[in-house]
CSV table of C-alpha atoms in Angstrom, one decimal:
chain,number,residue,atom,x,y,z
A,1,MET,CA,20.3,-2.4,-90.5
A,2,LYS,CA,21.5,-2.1,-94.1
A,3,THR,CA,20.6,0.0,-97.1
A,4,ALA,CA,19.2,-1.1,-100.4
A,5,CYS,CA,19.6,0.4,-103.9
A,6,ALA,CA,18.9,4.0,-104.9
A,7,ARG,CA,16.2,4.8,-107.5
A,8,GLY,CA,15.1,8.0,-109.0
A,9,GLY,CA,15.2,10.9,-106.6
A,10,PHE,CA,15.1,8.7,-103.5
A,11,HIS,CA,17.1,6.0,-101.8
A,12,PHE,CA,15.6,3.2,-99.9
A,13,VAL,CA,17.0,2.3,-96.4
A,14,TYR,CA,16.2,-1.0,-94.7
A,15,THR,CA,15.4,-0.6,-91.0
A,16,PHE,CA,14.1,-3.1,-88.5
A,17,LYS,CA,10.6,-2.0,-89.5
A,18,GLY,CA,11.2,-2.5,-93.2
A,19,PHE,CA,12.1,-0.2,-96.1
A,20,CYS,CA,11.7,3.5,-95.8
A,21,ARG,CA,12.1,6.0,-98.6
A,22,LEU,CA,14.4,9.0,-98.0
A,23,PRO,CA,14.8,12.0,-100.3
A,24,ARG,CA,18.2,12.6,-101.7
A,25,PRO,CA,20.0,15.8,-100.6
A,26,SER,CA,19.9,18.7,-103.1
A,27,HIS,CA,22.4,21.4,-103.6
A,28,HIS,CA,22.1,24.2,-101.1
A,29,GLU,CA,23.0,27.8,-101.8
A,30,ARG,CA,24.9,29.4,-98.9
A,31,THR,CA,23.7,32.9,-97.9
A,32,ALA,CA,26.0,35.7,-96.6
A,33,THR,CA,25.0,35.0,-93.0
A,34,MET,CA,25.5,31.3,-93.1
A,35,GLY,CA,28.7,29.4,-92.2
A,36,ARG,CA,30.4,27.2,-94.8
A,37,LEU,CA,28.5,24.1,-95.8
A,38,ILE,CA,29.9,20.6,-95.7
A,39,ASP,CA,28.6,17.3,-97.0
A,40,ILE,CA,28.8,14.3,-94.7
A,41,ARG,CA,28.4,11.0,-96.5
A,42,TRP,CA,28.3,7.4,-95.4
A,43,PRO,CA,28.8,5.5,-98.7
A,44,GLU,CA,28.2,2.0,-97.2
A,45,LEU,CA,24.8,3.2,-96.0
A,46,ASP,CA,24.0,5.3,-99.1
A,47,ILE,CA,23.1,8.3,-96.9
A,48,MET,CA,24.3,11.9,-97.0
A,49,VAL,CA,23.5,15.0,-95.0
A,50,VAL,CA,24.5,18.7,-95.3
A,51,ALA,CA,25.8,20.7,-92.3
A,52,GLU,CA,26.7,24.3,-91.6
A,53,LEU,CA,30.0,25.1,-89.9
A,54,ALA,CA,30.0,27.4,-86.8
A,55,ASP,CA,32.3,29.9,-88.6
A,56,GLU,CA,31.1,32.8,-86.4
A,57,GLN,CA,31.2,30.9,-83.1
A,58,ASN,CA,34.6,29.1,-83.5
A,59,PRO,CA,36.2,30.6,-86.6
A,60,GLU,CA,39.8,29.4,-86.1
A,61,MET,CA,38.8,25.8,-85.3
A,62,CYS,CA,36.4,25.7,-88.3
A,63,GLU,CA,39.2,27.0,-90.5
A,64,GLU,CA,41.6,24.3,-89.4
A,65,PHE,CA,38.9,21.7,-90.0
A,66,TRP,CA,38.0,23.2,-93.4
A,67,GLN,CA,41.6,23.2,-94.6
A,68,ASP,CA,41.9,19.4,-94.1
A,69,LEU,CA,38.8,18.6,-96.2
A,70,PRO,CA,38.0,16.3,-97.9
A,71,PHE,CA,38.7,13.3,-95.7
A,72,LYS,CA,37.5,9.7,-95.3
A,73,VAL,CA,37.8,7.9,-91.9
A,74,MET,CA,36.2,5.1,-90.0
A,75,GLN,CA,32.8,6.0,-88.4
A,76,ALA,CA,32.5,5.2,-84.8
A,77,HIS,CA,29.9,5.6,-82.0
A,78,PRO,CA,30.6,6.5,-78.3
A,79,VAL,CA,30.1,3.7,-75.8
A,80,VAL,CA,29.6,6.0,-72.8
A,81,SER,CA,28.2,9.4,-73.7
A,82,GLY,CA,24.9,8.5,-75.4
A,83,GLU,CA,23.3,8.9,-78.9
A,84,SER,CA,25.9,10.5,-81.1
A,85,LEU,CA,28.4,9.6,-83.8
A,86,TYR,CA,32.0,10.4,-83.8
A,87,ALA,CA,35.2,9.9,-85.8
A,88,TRP,CA,38.9,10.6,-85.4
A,89,THR,CA,39.7,13.3,-88.0
A,90,PRO,CA,43.1,13.9,-89.7
A,91,THR,CA,43.0,17.4,-88.2
A,92,ILE,CA,45.2,17.9,-85.1
A,93,SER,CA,43.7,21.2,-83.9
A,94,THR,CA,45.1,23.5,-81.3
A,95,ALA,CA,43.0,26.5,-82.4
A,96,PRO,CA,41.4,28.7,-79.7
A,97,VAL,CA,37.9,27.6,-78.7
A,98,ARG,CA,35.4,30.4,-78.2
A,99,HIS,CA,32.2,28.5,-77.8
A,100,ARG,CA,31.4,25.2,-76.1
A,101,GLU,CA,28.2,23.2,-75.3
A,102,ARG,CA,27.6,20.4,-72.9
A,103,ILE,CA,26.9,17.1,-74.5
A,104,VAL,CA,23.7,16.7,-72.4
A,105,ASP,CA,22.5,20.1,-73.8
A,106,CYS,CA,23.3,19.4,-77.5
A,107,PRO,CA,20.3,19.4,-79.8
A,108,VAL,CA,19.8,16.8,-82.5
A,109,GLY,CA,22.1,17.7,-85.4
A,110,ARG,CA,24.8,19.4,-83.4
A,111,LEU,CA,28.3,19.0,-84.7
A,112,ARG,CA,31.1,19.1,-82.0
A,113,TYR,CA,34.8,18.9,-82.3
A,114,SER,CA,36.8,17.6,-79.4
A,115,GLN,CA,40.5,18.6,-79.5
A,116,ALA,CA,41.2,17.2,-76.0
A,117,THR,CA,39.7,13.7,-76.6
A,118,GLY,CA,41.3,12.6,-79.8
A,119,ASN,CA,40.5,15.4,-82.3
A,120,LYS,CA,37.1,13.7,-83.0
A,121,PHE,CA,34.1,15.3,-84.7
A,122,SER,CA,30.7,14.3,-83.4
A,123,ILE,CA,27.2,14.4,-84.6
A,124,GLN,CA,24.3,14.3,-82.1
A,125,TYR,CA,21.4,12.2,-83.2
A,126,GLY,CA,19.6,11.7,-79.8
A,127,LYS,CA,20.0,12.0,-76.1
A,128,GLY,CA,23.5,12.9,-74.7
A,129,LEU,CA,24.5,11.5,-71.3
A,130,GLU,CA,27.7,13.3,-70.4
A,131,PRO,CA,27.9,16.8,-68.8
A,132,LEU,CA,31.3,17.4,-70.5
A,133,ALA,CA,31.4,20.6,-72.6
A,134,GLN,CA,32.9,20.4,-76.1
A,135,PRO,CA,33.6,22.9,-78.8
A,136,VAL,CA,30.8,23.6,-81.2
A,137,LEU,CA,31.7,22.8,-84.8
A,138,GLY,CA,28.3,23.4,-86.5
A,139,MET,CA,24.8,22.0,-87.2
A,140,VAL,CA,23.3,19.5,-89.6
A,141,LEU,CA,20.6,21.3,-91.6
A,142,PRO,CA,17.1,20.6,-90.2
A,143,GLU,CA,15.8,18.8,-93.3
A,144,TYR,CA,18.3,16.0,-92.7
A,145,HIS,CA,17.7,15.4,-89.0
A,146,HIS,CA,15.4,12.5,-89.6
A,147,LEU,CA,18.3,10.6,-91.2
A,148,LEU,CA,20.6,10.9,-88.2
A,149,PRO,CA,19.0,8.2,-86.0
A,150,VAL,CA,19.0,5.8,-89.0
A,151,VAL,CA,22.8,6.3,-89.3
A,152,GLY,CA,23.3,6.3,-85.5
A,153,LYS,CA,21.6,3.0,-84.9
A,154,ALA,CA,23.4,1.4,-87.8
A,155,ILE,CA,26.8,2.5,-86.5
A,156,TRP,CA,26.0,1.5,-83.0
A,157,ASN,CA,25.0,-2.0,-84.1
A,158,ASN,CA,28.2,-2.1,-86.3
A,159,LEU,CA,30.5,-1.0,-83.5
A,160,PHE,CA,28.9,-3.2,-80.9
A,161,PHE,CA,28.4,-6.4,-82.9
A,162,ALA,CA,29.0,-6.5,-86.6
A,163,LYS,CA,32.5,-4.9,-87.0
A,164,GLU,CA,32.1,-4.1,-90.6
A,165,GLN,CA,34.1,-1.2,-92.0
A,166,ILE,CA,31.7,1.8,-92.4
A,167,PHE,CA,33.4,5.0,-93.4
A,168,VAL,CA,32.3,8.7,-93.2
A,169,GLU,CA,33.4,11.1,-95.9
A,170,VAL,CA,33.4,14.8,-95.3
A,171,SER,CA,33.9,17.4,-98.1
A,172,PRO,CA,32.9,21.0,-99.0
A,173,HIS,CA,29.3,21.2,-100.2
A,174,ASP,CA,30.4,23.5,-102.9
A,175,PRO,CA,33.7,22.3,-104.5
A,176,ALA,CA,34.4,25.8,-105.7
A,177,GLU,CA,34.8,26.9,-102.1
A,178,ALA,CA,37.4,24.2,-101.2
A,179,PHE,CA,40.6,25.3,-99.6
A,180,LYS,CA,43.2,25.8,-102.4
A,181,GLY,CA,46.2,27.0,-100.4
A,182,GLU,CA,49.2,25.0,-99.2
A,183,GLY,CA,48.3,22.6,-96.4
A,184,ARG,CA,49.8,22.6,-93.0
A,185,PHE,CA,51.5,19.3,-93.7
A,186,ALA,CA,53.1,20.2,-97.0
A,187,ASN,CA,56.9,20.0,-97.3
A,188,LEU,CA,57.4,17.6,-94.4
A,189,LYS,CA,60.8,16.1,-93.9
A,190,GLY,CA,62.5,13.5,-91.6
A,191,ALA,CA,60.6,11.8,-88.9
A,192,ALA,CA,57.5,14.1,-89.4
A,193,ALA,CA,57.2,13.0,-93.0
A,194,GLU,CA,57.5,9.3,-91.9
A,195,PHE,CA,54.8,9.7,-89.3
A,196,TYR,CA,52.5,11.5,-91.7
A,197,ALA,CA,52.9,9.0,-94.5
A,198,GLU,CA,52.0,6.1,-92.2
A,199,ALA,CA,49.1,8.0,-90.7
A,200,LYS,CA,47.7,8.5,-94.2
A,201,ARG,CA,48.3,4.9,-95.2
A,202,ILE,CA,46.3,3.5,-92.4
A,203,GLN,CA,43.5,6.0,-92.5
A,204,THR,CA,41.4,3.4,-94.4
A,205,VAL,CA,43.5,0.2,-93.9
A,206,GLU,CA,43.8,-1.6,-90.6
A,207,PRO,CA,47.4,-1.6,-89.3
A,208,GLU,CA,48.9,-5.1,-89.2
A,209,ASP,CA,50.2,-4.6,-85.7
A,210,LEU,CA,46.6,-4.1,-84.4
A,211,ARG,CA,45.2,-7.0,-86.4
A,212,ARG,CA,47.8,-9.3,-84.8
A,213,ILE,CA,46.9,-8.0,-81.3
A,214,ARG,CA,43.2,-8.6,-81.7
A,215,SER,CA,43.8,-12.1,-83.2
A,216,GLY,CA,46.1,-13.2,-80.4
A,217,GLU,CA,49.2,-13.5,-82.5
A,218,ILE,CA,51.6,-11.6,-80.2
A,219,GLY,CA,53.9,-13.9,-78.4
A,220,ASP,CA,53.0,-14.8,-74.9
A,221,THR,CA,51.1,-11.6,-73.8
A,222,GLY,CA,48.2,-12.6,-71.6
A,223,THR,CA,48.4,-14.7,-68.4
A,224,TYR,CA,47.6,-18.5,-68.7
A,225,GLY,CA,47.3,-18.4,-72.5
A,226,GLN,CA,44.3,-16.0,-72.8
A,227,TYR,CA,45.0,-12.7,-74.7
A,228,PHE,CA,41.9,-10.6,-74.0
A,229,THR,CA,43.5,-8.9,-71.0
A,230,ALA,CA,46.6,-8.0,-73.1
A,231,TRP,CA,44.3,-6.6,-75.8
A,232,ASP,CA,42.2,-4.7,-73.2
A,233,PHE,CA,45.4,-3.1,-71.6
A,234,ALA,CA,46.8,-2.1,-75.0
A,235,ASN,CA,43.5,-0.5,-76.1
A,236,GLY,CA,43.2,1.5,-72.9
A,237,MET,CA,46.8,2.5,-72.7
A,238,LEU,CA,46.9,3.6,-76.4
A,239,ARG,CA,44.0,5.9,-75.7
A,240,ASP,CA,45.7,7.4,-72.7
A,241,TYR,CA,49.0,7.8,-74.4
A,242,ILE,CA,47.9,9.6,-77.5
A,243,MET,CA,44.9,11.6,-76.4
A,244,TYR,CA,45.7,12.4,-72.8
A,245,THR,CA,49.5,12.6,-72.8
A,246,ALA,CA,50.9,13.3,-76.3
A,247,TYR,CA,48.2,15.9,-77.2
A,248,PRO,CA,48.8,17.9,-73.9
A,249,LEU,CA,52.5,17.8,-74.7
A,250,LEU,CA,51.8,19.3,-78.1
A,251,LYS,CA,49.9,22.1,-76.3
A,252,LEU,CA,53.0,22.7,-74.1
A,253,VAL,CA,55.4,23.2,-77.0
A,254,ASP,CA,54.8,27.0,-77.0
A,255,THR,CA,55.2,27.4,-73.2
A,256,LEU,CA,58.0,25.0,-72.3
A,257,SER,CA,61.7,25.7,-73.0
A,258,HIS,CA,63.4,23.2,-75.3
A,259,LYS,CA,65.2,21.6,-72.3
A,260,ASP,CA,61.9,21.2,-70.4
A,261,LEU,CA,60.1,19.8,-73.4
A,262,ILE,CA,62.7,17.1,-73.8
A,263,ALA,CA,62.5,16.3,-70.1
A,264,ALA,CA,58.7,16.1,-70.2
A,265,VAL,CA,58.6,13.8,-73.2
A,266,ASP,CA,61.3,11.6,-71.7
A,267,ALA,CA,59.4,11.4,-68.4
A,268,PHE,CA,56.0,10.5,-70.0
A,269,ASP,CA,56.7,8.7,-73.2
A,270,PRO,CA,58.7,5.5,-72.4
A,271,ALA,CA,56.3,4.0,-69.9
A,272,TYR,CA,53.6,4.0,-72.6
A,273,SER,CA,55.5,3.3,-75.7
A,274,GLU,CA,57.7,0.5,-74.3
A,275,TYR,CA,54.7,-1.3,-72.9
A,276,LEU,CA,52.7,-0.9,-76.1
A,277,GLY,CA,55.7,-2.1,-78.1
A,278,TYR,CA,55.7,-5.2,-75.9
A,279,SER,CA,52.0,-5.6,-76.6
A,280,GLY,CA,52.6,-5.7,-80.3
A,281,LEU,CA,52.6,-2.0,-81.5
A,282,GLU,CA,56.1,-2.2,-82.8
A,283,THR,CA,55.8,0.6,-85.3
A,284,LEU,CA,54.5,2.9,-82.6
A,285,LEU,CA,57.5,2.0,-80.4
A,286,ASP,CA,59.9,2.7,-83.3
A,287,PHE,CA,58.1,6.0,-84.0
A,288,SER,CA,58.3,7.1,-80.3
A,289,VAL,CA,62.1,6.5,-80.3
A,290,LYS,CA,62.4,8.6,-83.5
A,291,LEU,CA,60.2,11.3,-82.0
A,292,ARG,CA,62.3,11.7,-78.9
A,293,ALA,CA,65.5,11.8,-81.0
A,294,ALA,CA,64.0,14.4,-83.4
A,295,ILE,CA,62.9,16.7,-80.6
A,296,ARG,CA,66.4,16.8,-79.3
A,297,GLU,CA,67.7,17.9,-82.7
A,298,THR,CA,65.7,21.1,-83.2
A,299,GLU,CA,64.7,24.1,-81.0
A,300,ASP,CA,62.5,25.5,-83.7
A,301,LYS,CA,58.9,25.8,-82.3
A,302,GLU,CA,57.2,25.2,-85.6
A,303,GLU,CA,59.3,22.1,-86.3
A,304,LEU,CA,58.5,20.8,-82.8
A,305,ARG,CA,54.8,21.4,-83.3
A,306,THR,CA,54.9,19.6,-86.6
A,307,LEU,CA,56.7,16.6,-85.1
A,308,MET,CA,54.2,16.3,-82.3
A,309,ARG,CA,51.2,16.8,-84.7
A,310,THR,CA,52.2,14.2,-87.1
A,311,PHE,CA,53.0,11.7,-84.4
A,312,ILE,CA,49.6,12.3,-82.8
A,313,MET,CA,48.0,12.0,-86.2
A,314,TYR,CA,49.5,8.5,-86.5
A,315,GLY,CA,48.5,7.7,-83.0
A,316,ASN,CA,44.9,8.8,-83.5
A,317,ARG,CA,44.6,6.4,-86.5
A,318,LEU,CA,45.7,3.6,-84.2
A,319,CYS,CA,43.1,4.7,-81.6
A,320,ALA,CA,40.4,4.7,-84.2
A,321,TRP,CA,41.1,1.1,-85.4
A,322,SER,CA,41.7,-0.2,-81.9
A,323,TYR,CA,38.4,1.3,-80.8
A,324,HIS,CA,36.5,-0.1,-83.8
A,325,TYR,CA,37.5,-3.8,-83.4
A,326,PHE,CA,37.4,-3.9,-79.6
A,327,PRO,CA,34.8,-6.4,-78.4
A,328,TRP,CA,32.3,-3.9,-76.9
A,329,TYR,CA,29.6,-6.6,-77.3
A,330,LEU,CA,30.8,-8.0,-74.0
A,331,GLY,CA,28.7,-5.1,-72.6
A,332,MET,CA,25.6,-7.2,-73.2
A,333,PHE,CA,26.5,-9.2,-70.1
A,334,TYR,CA,26.5,-6.0,-68.0
A,335,GLY,CA,23.3,-4.2,-68.8
A,336,ARG,CA,21.3,-2.3,-66.2
A,337,LYS,CA,17.8,-3.5,-65.5
A,338,ILE,CA,16.2,-0.8,-67.7
A,339,ASN,CA,14.4,-0.8,-71.1
A,340,GLY,CA,13.7,-4.5,-70.9
A,341,GLN,CA,17.3,-5.5,-70.2
A,342,GLU,CA,17.6,-8.1,-67.5
A,343,PHE,CA,21.4,-8.9,-67.4
A,344,PRO,CA,22.5,-8.3,-63.8
A,345,GLY,CA,26.1,-7.7,-64.5
A,346,ARG,CA,27.3,-11.0,-63.2
A,347,PHE,CA,27.2,-14.5,-64.4
A,348,ASN,CA,26.0,-15.7,-61.0
A,349,PRO,CA,23.7,-13.7,-58.8
A,350,VAL,CA,25.2,-12.4,-55.5
A,351,LYS,CA,23.9,-14.3,-52.6
A,352,SER,CA,22.3,-12.2,-49.9
């Protein structure tokens, strides 16, 4: 699926059934009872929707999200949990969560924000499959719901097969309401400044380390000359390292003593970072060494949180790029016998 040119008050989107005409979004006035409004734009698809943040349901989380606007990141699509869109944001949120909703219960248009699985924000455009409950971030306004499946199918086809770079841009709907204070990542120094700068640099540019891994340019990784297994291991281990190990360690900064935090990072980090360095993520390995050294040098909780946040921010960018280029299209050989799919999951049928 691709979009064509915009004319007049409409833009024209090509779908598998031909061109359809979609109205351009207009400016919305926010009432006193509404949450703050955001624009979500896919420039490569020439589509934009407007959404309302769940400021009353999750005020602290929405405020962290709001302060990091605007941002532009790669748009992704889940490969397990059904018909939604998601993207790794630049926000590393540890805000309290007051309201969650199960993915299977989410209506079309629901915005979610998952702190625990990569600080991703999601948009539901169809049926959810996972019973996991995630924090509610907001809701796309109803007049834009018809656009979401168009975007969803385009991103699924892109993630699964095409591998083009399609970005999502999120910004305040009313520029006058944008956050004007000092950001949480102002005045960084030392290792934190280095982590943050590299995270920002690769937000819209694929890291060279990952490009070399996916093109098989990393030494002898992969038994008998093939490198798919090395790529697969690196992709999975990177996800586990950043989302399910480094982020929980950030959450523990406030509860662990300095000595125990050092011990925890030393216990968990090397097994991941050293293997991933061997796999080709040399910058990540270098940053992990600098992280462990910097944690030893300060007992200040805010400095420790900042070190962990900026390191995770960099790691999340790696996760986003690795996820985008991973060959998910191999899944076409492993389709269940539903919806007209007849792939049995094996190249040769099992003999009874």
